[in-house]
Amino acid sequence: MRIHNLVPLLCVGGAYALPTLPWLAQIPVEGLVRCWGMFAPLSEDRTVYQVLKDDERYSRLVKAINLSNRVIDLLDDPAASITFFAVPNTGIPHRQPSHGDDDDDYQLGSTSLAPKRGDERDVAHDLGHLILQVEELDDIPESRDKDHRKEALGRIIRGILAYHILPEKLDSAALVQNSTYATNLTLKDGSMDYQPLRLSVQSTTVPPRLRINTVVDVIRRDIEASNGVIHSINIPLLPPPSLFSEMFVVPEVFSYVTSAIQRVDLTGAIDRWWIPGKDGGHGSFVGAEITTFFAPTSGAFQRLPNKLRLFLFSPFGAKALKKLLEYHVVPQVVLHTDYVHDAACYAAFDDDWKASIPVDPPLYAYNLTLPTLLDNYSLDVQVARYKAKIPLPGPARYFTRFMVNGRDVGPYDIPARNGALHVITNLLDPRGHHKEDHKHYGHESIDVDWEDWEEWLPQWAMQD
Ligand SMILES: *[C@@H]1O[C@H](CO)[C@@H](O)[C@H](O)[C@H]1NC(C)=O
Ligand SMILES: *[C@@H]1O[C@H](CO)[C@@H](O)[C@H](O)[C@H]1NC(C)=O
Ligand SMILES: *[C@@H]1O[C@H](CO)[C@@H](O)[C@H](O)[C@H]1NC(C)=O
Ligand SMILES: *[C@@H]1O[C@H](CO)[C@@H](O)[C@H](O)[C@H]1NC(C)=O
Ligand SMILES: *[C@@H]1O[C@H](CO)[C@@H](O)[C@H](O)[C@H]1NC(C)=O
């Protein structure tokens, strides 16, 4: 495992491992973009494609772009207005003299997009290795086989680069305004109910930093083009895997919930996977197409009363465990704090939307009642997005307060191939309430909400 493989995992693990902090603590880590405004954008008459083509630092990326006319057409379209995340040559791995087995960086990507089949069999599915394969084409003599290979590479590159494109022009000051954005990548297998896959944006004040999907750093921002803006990133973006696969990226945080899901056979409710066709026929994707999952951390399970934990993971508790987990799954809905897609019109917006504008008005605020996999049990979600008023230099800073059943959620808005993942540090109580004691945050050693479980949980689990 090489270092740039390790770094993201540690950072993500670190961030996820934090207990939910009182929400005020989030203010300083949102949005300040320090050097903003120091460079007035020059007017640029070249398109995104032309800017990249003329810059030696992106020659390896441009070589890959050149394999797909559709990508060129989009990046070179004078009428477009787009954002492109471009990875420079330094962000792409170098060719190995031979293929050793330690060649495992970017492994996450290999399962994340289209299935491998036919002449696409040995084509990698992350941009870094795809570009290596494009470069290897130079060593292959012209042949029909080479043409096939080129075509296959071009198709996959188009899909992955579509995930690097936003269909509107968003400079860094605009990018920090929301938490997630639709990309230009829509999957044809029904994932996300045919809506574009999304990416998330994180910004921090100290150090001033702009991140995509928690692990990719923007290293040069706001490179102007006539038809959009380019942000240079340190490593390629990976189209996200399914909700279930995503949790294996940080096993120390999610090992309890992933084994619990497998134990009670709920994998199909949050995973999405490829089944090859029989006898060379077409395969297909199966599993959850669109889902929101509130994923409890391992800490949430560890803070349950010991006896309850033993019960849940014993044969007698399987039914209770299953119902509890079902209460954390919102089927047919993708809820990000700034985006709701409701495939079945299940979610109900709270009526008195206007009744309750606080003194300090949020940019937007809404309450939602979400259905869960468990019939007749719903989740109450509250979202409010604020503009920070702290007088610091630089552009505006924003922060979101996101609660489910009265508890803070976070990290939130993690995009997946088939929905949205939000992390919670306490298991959700299907009775819909918890003890109104604000001294209790996620780092308590015992979760007080569950102290009286013996009085209701076993009977509740047996009801239909
Ligand atoms: C990409 O294609 C353009 C137009 O054909 C060409 O000018 C350029 O040299 C190519 N760049 C690379 C890196 O292959
Ligand atoms: C991607 O961009 C192309 C060209 O602008 C557009 O036709 C297509 O609808 C876009 N797809 C998505 C999912 O945004
Ligand atoms: C940001 O989110 C709000 C609320 O969903 C939406 O109205 C707005 O269009 C979004 N802005 C951008 C730039 O996507
Ligand atoms: C959402 O519900 C909470 C708690 O009931 C209430 O304080 C808040 O004003 C509501 N917000 C909106 C936008 O309705
Ligand atoms: C849910 O509520 C409806 C209407 O109150 C009832 O008919 C149905 O049996 C309930 N389902 C379960 C699983 O409790």
Tab-separated table of C-alpha atoms in Angstrom, residues 111-112 240-247 270-273 288 415-419:
chain	number	residue	atom	x	y	z
A	111	THR	CA	-15.364	-1.993	-8.455
A	112	SER	CA	-17.019	1.351	-8.648
A	240	PRO	CA	-18.623	6.494	-5.463
A	241	PRO	CA	-19.426	2.829	-4.801
A	242	SER	CA	-22.679	1.612	-3.242
A	243	LEU	CA	-23.680	2.619	0.283
A	244	PHE	CA	-22.653	-0.790	1.537
A	245	SER	CA	-19.255	-0.924	-0.208
A	246	GLU	CA	-18.524	2.615	0.876
A	247	MET	CA	-18.625	1.636	4.528
A	270	ILE	CA	-28.383	-0.786	0.845
A	271	ASP	CA	-25.982	-2.517	-1.537
A	272	ARG	CA	-26.040	-2.565	-5.307
A	273	TRP	CA	-24.012	-5.093	-7.184
A	288	ALA	CA	-31.113	-0.966	-3.788
A	415	PRO	CA	-22.585	10.527	-1.877
A	416	ALA	CA	-22.930	6.920	-2.962
A	417	ARG	CA	-23.664	5.207	-6.243
A	418	ASN	CA	-27.141	4.415	-4.988
A	419	GLY	CA	-27.970	7.137	-2.508
